[in-house]
Backbone as numpy.savetxt, mean C-alpha at the origin, in Angstrom:
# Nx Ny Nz CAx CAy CAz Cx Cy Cz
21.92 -2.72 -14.75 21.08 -1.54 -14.75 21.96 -0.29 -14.75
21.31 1.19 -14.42 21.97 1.68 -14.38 22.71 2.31 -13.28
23.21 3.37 -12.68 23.86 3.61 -11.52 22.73 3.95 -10.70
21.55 4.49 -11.08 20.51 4.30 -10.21 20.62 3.22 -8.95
20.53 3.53 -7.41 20.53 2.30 -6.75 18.96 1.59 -6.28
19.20 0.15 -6.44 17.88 -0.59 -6.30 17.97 -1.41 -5.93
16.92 -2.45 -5.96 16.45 -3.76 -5.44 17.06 -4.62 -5.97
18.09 -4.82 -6.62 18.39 -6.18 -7.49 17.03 -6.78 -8.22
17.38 -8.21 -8.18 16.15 -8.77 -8.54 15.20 -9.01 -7.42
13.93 -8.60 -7.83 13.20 -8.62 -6.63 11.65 -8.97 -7.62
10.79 -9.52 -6.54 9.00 -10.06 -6.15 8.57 -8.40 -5.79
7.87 -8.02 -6.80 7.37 -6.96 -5.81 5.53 -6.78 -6.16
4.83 -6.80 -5.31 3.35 -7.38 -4.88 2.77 -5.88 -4.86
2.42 -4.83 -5.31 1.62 -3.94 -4.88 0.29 -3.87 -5.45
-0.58 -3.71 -3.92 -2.52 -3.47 -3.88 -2.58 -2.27 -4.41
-3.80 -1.91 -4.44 -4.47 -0.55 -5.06 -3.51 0.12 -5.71
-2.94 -0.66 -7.15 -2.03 0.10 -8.14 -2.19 0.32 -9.02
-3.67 0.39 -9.22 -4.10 1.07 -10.70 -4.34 2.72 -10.29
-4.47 3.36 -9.40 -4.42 5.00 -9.66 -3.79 5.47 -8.08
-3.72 7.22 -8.18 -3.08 7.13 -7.10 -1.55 6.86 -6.51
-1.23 6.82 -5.41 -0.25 6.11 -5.10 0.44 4.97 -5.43
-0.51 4.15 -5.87 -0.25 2.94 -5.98 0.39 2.86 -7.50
-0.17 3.45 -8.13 0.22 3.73 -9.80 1.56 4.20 -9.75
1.65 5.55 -8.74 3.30 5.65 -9.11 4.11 5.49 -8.18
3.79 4.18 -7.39 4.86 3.40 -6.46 4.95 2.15 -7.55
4.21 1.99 -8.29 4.83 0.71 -9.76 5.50 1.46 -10.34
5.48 2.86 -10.94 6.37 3.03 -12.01 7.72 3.41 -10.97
7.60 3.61 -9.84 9.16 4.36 -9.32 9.86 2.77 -9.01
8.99 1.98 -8.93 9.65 0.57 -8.30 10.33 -0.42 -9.51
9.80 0.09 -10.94 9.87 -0.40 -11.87 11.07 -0.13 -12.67
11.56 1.13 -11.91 12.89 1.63 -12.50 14.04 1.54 -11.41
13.97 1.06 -10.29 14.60 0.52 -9.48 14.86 -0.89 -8.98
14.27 -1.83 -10.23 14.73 -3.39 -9.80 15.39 -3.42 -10.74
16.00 -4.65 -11.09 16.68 -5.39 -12.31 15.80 -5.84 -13.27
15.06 -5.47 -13.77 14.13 -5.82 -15.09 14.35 -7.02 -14.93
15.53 -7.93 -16.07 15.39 -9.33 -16.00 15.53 -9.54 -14.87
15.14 -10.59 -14.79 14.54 -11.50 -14.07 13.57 -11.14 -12.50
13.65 -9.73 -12.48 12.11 -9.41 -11.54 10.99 -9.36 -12.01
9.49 -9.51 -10.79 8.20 -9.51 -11.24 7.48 -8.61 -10.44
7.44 -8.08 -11.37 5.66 -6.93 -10.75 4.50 -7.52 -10.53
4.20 -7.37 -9.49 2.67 -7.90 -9.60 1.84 -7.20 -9.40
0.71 -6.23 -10.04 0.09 -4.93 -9.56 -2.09 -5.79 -9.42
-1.91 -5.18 -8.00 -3.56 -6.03 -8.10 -4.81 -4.77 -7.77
-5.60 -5.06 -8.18 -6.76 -3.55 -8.19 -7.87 -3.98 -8.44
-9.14 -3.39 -8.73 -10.11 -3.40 -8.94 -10.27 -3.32 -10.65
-9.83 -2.38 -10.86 -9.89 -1.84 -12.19 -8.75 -2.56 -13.84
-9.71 -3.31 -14.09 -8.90 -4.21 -15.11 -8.26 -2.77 -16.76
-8.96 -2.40 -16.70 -8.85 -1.34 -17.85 -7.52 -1.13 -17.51
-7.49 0.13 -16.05 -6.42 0.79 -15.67 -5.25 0.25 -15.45
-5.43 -1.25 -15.31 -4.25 -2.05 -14.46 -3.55 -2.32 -15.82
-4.26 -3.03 -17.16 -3.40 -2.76 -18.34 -2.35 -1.54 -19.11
-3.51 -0.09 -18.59 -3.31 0.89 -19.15 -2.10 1.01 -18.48
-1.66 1.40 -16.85 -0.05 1.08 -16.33 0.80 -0.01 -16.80
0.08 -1.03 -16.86 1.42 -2.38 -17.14 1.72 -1.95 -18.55
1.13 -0.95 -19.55 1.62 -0.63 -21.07 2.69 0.48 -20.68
2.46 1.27 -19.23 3.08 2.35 -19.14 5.08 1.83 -18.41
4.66 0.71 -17.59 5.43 0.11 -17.22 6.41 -0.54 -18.03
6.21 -0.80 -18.85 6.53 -1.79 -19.72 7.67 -0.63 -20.82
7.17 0.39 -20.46 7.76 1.45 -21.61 9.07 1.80 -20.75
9.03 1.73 -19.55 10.03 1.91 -18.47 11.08 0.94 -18.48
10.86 -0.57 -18.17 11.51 -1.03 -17.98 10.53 -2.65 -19.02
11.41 -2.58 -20.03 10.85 -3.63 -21.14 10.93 -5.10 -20.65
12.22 -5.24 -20.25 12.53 -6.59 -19.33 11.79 -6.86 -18.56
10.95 -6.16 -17.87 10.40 -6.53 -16.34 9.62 -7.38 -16.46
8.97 -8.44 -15.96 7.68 -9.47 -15.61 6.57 -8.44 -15.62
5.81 -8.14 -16.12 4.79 -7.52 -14.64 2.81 -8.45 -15.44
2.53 -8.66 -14.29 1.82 -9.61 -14.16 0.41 -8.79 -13.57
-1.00 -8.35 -14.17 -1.77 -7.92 -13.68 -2.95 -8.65 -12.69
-3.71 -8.33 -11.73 -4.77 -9.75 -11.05 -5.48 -8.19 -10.52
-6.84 -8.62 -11.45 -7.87 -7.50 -11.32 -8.57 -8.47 -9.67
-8.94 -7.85 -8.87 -9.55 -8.47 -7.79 -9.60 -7.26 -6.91
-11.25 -7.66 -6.52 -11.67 -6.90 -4.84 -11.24 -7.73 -3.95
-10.25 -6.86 -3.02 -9.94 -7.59 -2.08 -10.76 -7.80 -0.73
-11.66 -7.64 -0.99 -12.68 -7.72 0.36 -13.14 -9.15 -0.26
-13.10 -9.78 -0.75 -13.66 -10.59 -1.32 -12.67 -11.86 -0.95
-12.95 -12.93 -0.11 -11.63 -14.00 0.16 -11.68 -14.59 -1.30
-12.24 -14.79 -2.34 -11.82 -15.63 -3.44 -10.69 -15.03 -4.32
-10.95 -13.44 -3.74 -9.94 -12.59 -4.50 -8.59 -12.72 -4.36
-8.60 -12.13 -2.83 -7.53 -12.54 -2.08 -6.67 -13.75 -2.58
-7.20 -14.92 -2.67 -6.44 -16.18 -3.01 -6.02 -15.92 -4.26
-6.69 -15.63 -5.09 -6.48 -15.42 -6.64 -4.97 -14.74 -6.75
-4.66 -13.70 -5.64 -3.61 -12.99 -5.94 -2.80 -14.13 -5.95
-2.98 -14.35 -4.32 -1.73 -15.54 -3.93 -1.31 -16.65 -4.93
-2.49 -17.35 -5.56 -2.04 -17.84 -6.59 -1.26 -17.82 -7.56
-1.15 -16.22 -8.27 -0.39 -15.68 -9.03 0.60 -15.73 -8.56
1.02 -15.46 -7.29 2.30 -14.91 -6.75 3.18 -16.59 -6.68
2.58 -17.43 -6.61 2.72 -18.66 -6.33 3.10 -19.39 -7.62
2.47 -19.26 -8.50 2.89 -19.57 -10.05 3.54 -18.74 -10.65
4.43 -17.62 -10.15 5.55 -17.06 -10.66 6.47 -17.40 -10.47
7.29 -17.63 -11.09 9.19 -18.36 -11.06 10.12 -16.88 -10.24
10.29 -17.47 -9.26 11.21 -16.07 -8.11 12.23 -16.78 -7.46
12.89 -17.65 -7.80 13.72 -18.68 -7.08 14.64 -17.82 -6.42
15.49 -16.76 -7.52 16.65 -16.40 -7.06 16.85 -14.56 -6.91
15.70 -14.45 -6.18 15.16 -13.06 -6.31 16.02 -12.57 -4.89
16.12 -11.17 -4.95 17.39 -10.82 -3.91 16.25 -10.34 -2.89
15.03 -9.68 -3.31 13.86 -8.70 -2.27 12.39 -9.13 -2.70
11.71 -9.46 -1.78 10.49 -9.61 -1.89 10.06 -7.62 -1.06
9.18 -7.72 -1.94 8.49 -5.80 -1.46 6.95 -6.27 -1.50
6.35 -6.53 -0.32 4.82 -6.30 -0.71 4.18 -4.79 -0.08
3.89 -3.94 -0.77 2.99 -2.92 -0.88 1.77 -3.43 -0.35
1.05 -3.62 0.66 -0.07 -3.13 1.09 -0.97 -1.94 1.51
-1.05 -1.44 0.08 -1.97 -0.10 -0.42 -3.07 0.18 -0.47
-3.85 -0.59 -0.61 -5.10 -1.05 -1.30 -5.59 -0.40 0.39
-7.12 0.58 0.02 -7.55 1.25 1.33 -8.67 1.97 0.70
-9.70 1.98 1.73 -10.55 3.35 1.06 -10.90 4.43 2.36
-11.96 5.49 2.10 -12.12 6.45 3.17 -12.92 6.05 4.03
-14.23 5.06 3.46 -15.36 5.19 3.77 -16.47 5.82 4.11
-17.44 5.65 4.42 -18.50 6.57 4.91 -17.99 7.79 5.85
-17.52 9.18 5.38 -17.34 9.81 6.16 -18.25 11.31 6.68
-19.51 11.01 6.03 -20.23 12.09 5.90 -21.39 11.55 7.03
-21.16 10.29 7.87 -21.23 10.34 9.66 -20.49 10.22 10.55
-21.31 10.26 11.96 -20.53 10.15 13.03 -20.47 9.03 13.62
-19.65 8.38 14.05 -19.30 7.03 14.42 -21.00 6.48 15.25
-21.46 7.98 15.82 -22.92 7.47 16.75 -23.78 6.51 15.73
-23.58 7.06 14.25 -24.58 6.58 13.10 -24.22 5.45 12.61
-23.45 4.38 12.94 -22.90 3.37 12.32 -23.89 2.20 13.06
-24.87 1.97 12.77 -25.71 0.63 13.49 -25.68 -1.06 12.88
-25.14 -0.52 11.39 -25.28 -1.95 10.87 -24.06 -2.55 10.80
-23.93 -3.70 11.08 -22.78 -4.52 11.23 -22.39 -4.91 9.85
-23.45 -5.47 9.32 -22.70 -5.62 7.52 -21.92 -4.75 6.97
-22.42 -3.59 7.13 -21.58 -2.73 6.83 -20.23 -2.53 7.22
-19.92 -2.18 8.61 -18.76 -2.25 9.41 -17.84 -3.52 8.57
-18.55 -4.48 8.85 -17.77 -5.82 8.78 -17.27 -5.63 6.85
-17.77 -5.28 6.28 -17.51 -5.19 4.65 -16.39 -3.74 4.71
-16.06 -2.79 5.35 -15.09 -1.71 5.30 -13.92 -2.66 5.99
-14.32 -3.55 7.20 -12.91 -4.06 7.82 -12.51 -4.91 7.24
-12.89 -5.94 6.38 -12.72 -6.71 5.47 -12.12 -6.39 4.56
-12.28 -5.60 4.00 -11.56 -4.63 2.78 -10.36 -4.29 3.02
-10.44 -3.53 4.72 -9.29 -2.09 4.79 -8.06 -3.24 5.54
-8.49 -4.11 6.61 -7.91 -5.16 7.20 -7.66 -6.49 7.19
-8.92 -7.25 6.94 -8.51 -8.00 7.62 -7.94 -8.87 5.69
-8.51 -8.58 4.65 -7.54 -8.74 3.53 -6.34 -8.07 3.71
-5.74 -7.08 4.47 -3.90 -6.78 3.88 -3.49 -8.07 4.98
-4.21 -8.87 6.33 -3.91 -9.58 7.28 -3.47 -10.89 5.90
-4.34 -11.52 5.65 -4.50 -12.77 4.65 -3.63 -12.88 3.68
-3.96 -11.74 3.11 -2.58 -11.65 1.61 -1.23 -11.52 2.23
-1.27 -11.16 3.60 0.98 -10.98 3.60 0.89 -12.21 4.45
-0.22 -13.04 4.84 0.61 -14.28 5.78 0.23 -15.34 4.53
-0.44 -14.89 3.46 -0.06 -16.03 2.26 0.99 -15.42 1.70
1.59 -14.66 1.41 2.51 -14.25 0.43 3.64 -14.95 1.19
3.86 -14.52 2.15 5.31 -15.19 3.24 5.12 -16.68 3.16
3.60 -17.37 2.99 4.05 -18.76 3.27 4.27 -19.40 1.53
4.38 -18.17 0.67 4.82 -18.31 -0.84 5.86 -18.38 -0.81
6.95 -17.09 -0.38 7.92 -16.89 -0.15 8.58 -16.73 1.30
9.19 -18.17 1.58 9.62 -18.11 2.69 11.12 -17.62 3.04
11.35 -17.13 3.75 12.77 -17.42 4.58 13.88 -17.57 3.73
14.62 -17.24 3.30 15.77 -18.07 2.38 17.13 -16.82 3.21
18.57 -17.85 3.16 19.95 -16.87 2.99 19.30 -16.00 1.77
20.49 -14.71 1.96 20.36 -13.79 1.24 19.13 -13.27 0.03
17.92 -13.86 0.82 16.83 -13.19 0.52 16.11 -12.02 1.52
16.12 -10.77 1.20 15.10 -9.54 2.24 13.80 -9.37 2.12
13.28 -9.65 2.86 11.89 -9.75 2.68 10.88 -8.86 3.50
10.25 -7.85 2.51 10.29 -6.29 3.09 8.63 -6.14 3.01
7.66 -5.95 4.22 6.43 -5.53 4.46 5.96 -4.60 4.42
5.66 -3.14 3.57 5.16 -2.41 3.57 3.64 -1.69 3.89
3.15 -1.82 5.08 1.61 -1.02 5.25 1.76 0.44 4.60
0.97 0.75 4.15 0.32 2.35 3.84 -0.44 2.91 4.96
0.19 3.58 5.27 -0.77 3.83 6.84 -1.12 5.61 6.70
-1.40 5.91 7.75 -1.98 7.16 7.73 -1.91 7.85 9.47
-2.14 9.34 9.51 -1.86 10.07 10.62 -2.88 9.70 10.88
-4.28 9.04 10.86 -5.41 8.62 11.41 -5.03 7.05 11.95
-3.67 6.42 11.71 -3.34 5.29 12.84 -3.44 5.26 14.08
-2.63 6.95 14.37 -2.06 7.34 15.66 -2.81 8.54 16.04
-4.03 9.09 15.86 -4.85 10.38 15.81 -6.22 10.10 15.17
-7.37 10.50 16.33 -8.63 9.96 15.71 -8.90 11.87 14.97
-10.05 11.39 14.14 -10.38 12.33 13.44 -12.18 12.33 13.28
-12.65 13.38 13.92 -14.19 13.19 14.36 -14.83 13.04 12.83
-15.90 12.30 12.89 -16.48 12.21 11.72 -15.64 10.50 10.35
-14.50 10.31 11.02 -13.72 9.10 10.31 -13.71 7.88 10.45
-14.45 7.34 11.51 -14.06 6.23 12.76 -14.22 5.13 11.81
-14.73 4.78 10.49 -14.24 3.93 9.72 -12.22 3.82 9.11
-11.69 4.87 8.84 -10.82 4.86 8.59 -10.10 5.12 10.04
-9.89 6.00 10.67 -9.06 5.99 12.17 -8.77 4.42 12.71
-10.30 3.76 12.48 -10.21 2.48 13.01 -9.34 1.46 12.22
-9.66 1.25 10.97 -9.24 0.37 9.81 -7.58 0.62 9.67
-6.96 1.83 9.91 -5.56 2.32 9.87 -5.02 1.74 11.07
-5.68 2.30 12.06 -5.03 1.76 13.83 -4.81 0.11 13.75
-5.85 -0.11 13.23 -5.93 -1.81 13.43 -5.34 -2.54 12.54
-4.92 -2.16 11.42 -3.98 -2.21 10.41 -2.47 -1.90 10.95
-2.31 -0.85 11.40 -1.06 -0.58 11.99 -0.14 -1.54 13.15
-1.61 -1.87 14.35 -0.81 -2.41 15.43 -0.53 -4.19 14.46
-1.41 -4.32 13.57 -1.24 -5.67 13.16 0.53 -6.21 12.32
0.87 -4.75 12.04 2.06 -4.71 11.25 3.44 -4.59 12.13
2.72 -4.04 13.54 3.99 -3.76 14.63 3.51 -5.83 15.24
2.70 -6.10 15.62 3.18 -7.80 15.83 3.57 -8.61 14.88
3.64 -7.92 14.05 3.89 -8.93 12.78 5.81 -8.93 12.75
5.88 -7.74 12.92 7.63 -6.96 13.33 8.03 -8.11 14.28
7.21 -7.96 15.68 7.40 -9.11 16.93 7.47 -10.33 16.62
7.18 -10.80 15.94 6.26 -12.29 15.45 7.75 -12.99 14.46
7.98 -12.23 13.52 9.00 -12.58 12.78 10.18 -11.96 12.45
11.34 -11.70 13.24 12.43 -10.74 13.34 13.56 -10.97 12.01
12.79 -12.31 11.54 13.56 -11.61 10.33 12.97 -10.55 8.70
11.90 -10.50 9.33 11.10 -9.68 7.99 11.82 -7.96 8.43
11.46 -7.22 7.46 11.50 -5.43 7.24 10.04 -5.21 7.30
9.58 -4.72 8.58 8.33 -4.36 8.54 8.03 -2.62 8.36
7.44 -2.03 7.35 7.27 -0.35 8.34 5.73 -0.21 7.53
5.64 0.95 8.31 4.03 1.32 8.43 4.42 3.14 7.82
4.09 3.52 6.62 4.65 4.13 6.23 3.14 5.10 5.73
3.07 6.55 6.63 2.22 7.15 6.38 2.33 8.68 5.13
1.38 8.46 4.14 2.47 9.11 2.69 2.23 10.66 2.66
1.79 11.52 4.09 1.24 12.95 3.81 -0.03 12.45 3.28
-0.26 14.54 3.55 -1.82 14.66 2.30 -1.44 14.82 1.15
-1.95 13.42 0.73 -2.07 13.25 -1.10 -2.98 14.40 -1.76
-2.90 14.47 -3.23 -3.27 15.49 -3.91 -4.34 13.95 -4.69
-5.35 13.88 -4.17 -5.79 12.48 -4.93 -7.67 12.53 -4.80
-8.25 11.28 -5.02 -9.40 11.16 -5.06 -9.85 10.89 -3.87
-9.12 10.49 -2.80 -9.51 10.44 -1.33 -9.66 11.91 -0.72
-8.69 12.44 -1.23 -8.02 13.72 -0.26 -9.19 14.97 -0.71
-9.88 14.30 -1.89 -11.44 15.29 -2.56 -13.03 14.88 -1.71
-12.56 13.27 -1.28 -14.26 12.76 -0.64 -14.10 13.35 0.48
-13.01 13.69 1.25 -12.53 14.18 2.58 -12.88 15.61 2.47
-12.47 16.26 1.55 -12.85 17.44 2.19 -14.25 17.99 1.63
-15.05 17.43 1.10 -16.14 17.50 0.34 -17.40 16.86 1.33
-17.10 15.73 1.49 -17.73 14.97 2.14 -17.97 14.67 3.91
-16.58 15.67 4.55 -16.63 15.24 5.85 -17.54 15.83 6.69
-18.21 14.61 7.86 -19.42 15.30 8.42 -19.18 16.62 9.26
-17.92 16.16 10.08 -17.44 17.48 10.92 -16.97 18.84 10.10
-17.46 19.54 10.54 -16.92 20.96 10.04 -15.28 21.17 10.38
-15.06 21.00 11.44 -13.63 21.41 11.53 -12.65 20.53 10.45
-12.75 19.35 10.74 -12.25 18.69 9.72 -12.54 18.92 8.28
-13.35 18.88 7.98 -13.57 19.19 6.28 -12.86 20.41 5.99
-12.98 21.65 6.73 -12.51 22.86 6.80 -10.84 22.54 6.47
-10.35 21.56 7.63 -8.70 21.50 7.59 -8.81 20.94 6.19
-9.15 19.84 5.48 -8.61 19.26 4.50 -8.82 20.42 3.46
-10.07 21.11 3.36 -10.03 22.16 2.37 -8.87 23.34 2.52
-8.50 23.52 3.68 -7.42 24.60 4.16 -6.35 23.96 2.91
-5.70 22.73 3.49 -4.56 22.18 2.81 -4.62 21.96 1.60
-5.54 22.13 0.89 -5.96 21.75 -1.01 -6.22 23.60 -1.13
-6.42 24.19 -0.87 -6.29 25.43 -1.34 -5.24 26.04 -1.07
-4.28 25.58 0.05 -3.04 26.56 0.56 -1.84 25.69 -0.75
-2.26 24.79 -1.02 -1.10 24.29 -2.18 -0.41 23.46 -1.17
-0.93 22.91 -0.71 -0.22 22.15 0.83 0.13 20.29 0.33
-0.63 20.24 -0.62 -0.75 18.38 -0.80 0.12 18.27 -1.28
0.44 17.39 -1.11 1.97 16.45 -2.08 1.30 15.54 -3.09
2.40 15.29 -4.18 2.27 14.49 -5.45 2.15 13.34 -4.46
1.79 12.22 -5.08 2.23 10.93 -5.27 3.58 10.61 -5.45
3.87 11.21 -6.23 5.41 10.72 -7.33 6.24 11.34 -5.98
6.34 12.36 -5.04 7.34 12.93 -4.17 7.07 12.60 -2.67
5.79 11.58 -2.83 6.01 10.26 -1.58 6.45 9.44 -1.28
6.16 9.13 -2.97 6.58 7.87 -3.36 8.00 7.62 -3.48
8.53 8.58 -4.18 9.90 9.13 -3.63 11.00 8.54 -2.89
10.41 9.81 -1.31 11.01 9.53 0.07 10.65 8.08 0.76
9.85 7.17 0.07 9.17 6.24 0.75 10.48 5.44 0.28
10.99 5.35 -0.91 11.50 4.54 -2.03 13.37 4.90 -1.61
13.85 5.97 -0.49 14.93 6.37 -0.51 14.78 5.50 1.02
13.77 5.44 1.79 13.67 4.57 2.92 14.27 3.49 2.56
13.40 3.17 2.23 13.39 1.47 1.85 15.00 1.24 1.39
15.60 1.74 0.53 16.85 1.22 -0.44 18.23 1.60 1.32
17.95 2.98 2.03 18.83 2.43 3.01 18.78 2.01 4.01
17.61 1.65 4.31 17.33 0.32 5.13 17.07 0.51 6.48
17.08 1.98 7.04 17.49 2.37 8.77 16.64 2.49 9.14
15.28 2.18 9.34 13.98 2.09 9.92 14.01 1.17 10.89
13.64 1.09 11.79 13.50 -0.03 12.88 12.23 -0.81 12.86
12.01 -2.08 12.35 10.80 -3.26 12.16 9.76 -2.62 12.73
9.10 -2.65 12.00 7.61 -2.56 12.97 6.98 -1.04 13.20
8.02 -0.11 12.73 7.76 1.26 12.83 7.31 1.82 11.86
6.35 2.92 12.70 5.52 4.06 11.92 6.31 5.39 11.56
6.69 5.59 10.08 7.00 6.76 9.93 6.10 7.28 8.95
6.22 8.80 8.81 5.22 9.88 8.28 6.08 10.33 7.37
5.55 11.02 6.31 6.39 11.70 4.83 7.18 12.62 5.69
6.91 13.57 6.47 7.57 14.55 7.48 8.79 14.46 8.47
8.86 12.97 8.59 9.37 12.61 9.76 11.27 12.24 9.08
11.19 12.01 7.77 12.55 11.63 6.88 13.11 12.89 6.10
């Protein structure tokens, strides 16, 4: 490759990567492995979009694998479907496994946690936001296990609503927190994985619009509109970034939460 520094050959697994973040944590990741013989695996909802990147990808780095799996992950048949893929890909002698667990939504934020009575509901946001990123990284690890000189690196997408409730959110505050502490035992659990919980700023995105449009609390809606009119949001591409300069030198401590601010 070129003097660019990267992943060698590496497995790299990223959720919600058809728009967003997720879109340009494939293309920054795509120019930082070894083309031959690494594999992309980008999984989403959106089959259109997930082609429309893997054409964009592909223009980047021609060598690369990259392998699309349209699937809702709230859905356990989905879920497996990934694993499958990941499982029928040839990675014998891959230097980094990277799974991206991205894939997230806002949810209902135009109530107050008082208004949440139905359990289907609840249970279909935690399903989605949790307890699928839980399923997909303890199948992916029992895909790719353990090996000498293999690194095998856990990425959550987390958010300042892990560690800070936000009135009017208690679907997401909750789904992040519980997402988060699941990624700090997971740190405990297996000391040889790279775990971090990596929260990306306010995005300039389609979340960062239902939020301030949509939120029931005034103060809050107010802040997110403050920060989209003061010119305050960050790209994607300059999260994705600092997220991507983490990762390559390695000094994070397992299991830890850092913020775009904090590097």
């Amino acid at each position: 490759m070129s003097d660019v520094p990267g992943f060698g050959k590496a497995l790299v697994i990223i959720t919600g990567a058809s728009r967003g973040f997720g879109r340009a944590l494939a293309l920054e990741i795509a120019a930082r492995v070894d083309a031959a013989g690494s594999v992309l695996i980008l999984a989403a909802r959106s089959e259109v979009k997930l082609h429309e990147l893997q054409t964009h990808v592909t223009r980047v780095a021609s060598e690369l694998t990259v392998r699309c799996v349209t699937a809702d992950l709230s859905r356990k048949e989905d879920v497996e479907r990934v694993i499958t893929v990941i499982r029928e890909t040839q990675c014998a002698d891959i230097d980094h496994l990277l799974l991206f667990n991205n894939a997230a939504s806002l949810g209902d934020v135009s109530r107050y946690g008082r208004d949440f009575t139905d359990v289907d509901e609840v249970d279909s946001y935690l399903s989605f936001n949790v307890s699928s990123a839980l399923c997909l990284t303890t199948g992916v690890l029992r895909v790719v296990p353990r090996r000498v000189g293999l690194t095998r690196v856990i990425i959550n997408i987390s958010s300042l609503c892990a560690i800070k409730p936000f009135a009017s959110w208690v679907l997401y505050c909750t789904g992040k927190a519980a997402r988060e502490m699941m990624f700090r035992v997971l740190a405990e659990e297996e000391p040889d994985l790279r775990v971090l919980s990596y929260a990306p700023g306010p995005l300039d995105t389609d979340m960062q619009l239902q939020a301030r449009s949509s939120s029931a609390d005034d103060s809050v809606r107010s802040a997110c509109s403050a920060v989209h009119a003061q010119g305050q949001l960050l790209t994607c591409e300059a999260s994705v970034s600092k997220l991507t300069k983490v990762l390559l030198e390695g000094n994070f401590t397992s299991g830890a939460h850092l913020d775009f601010y904090d590097v």
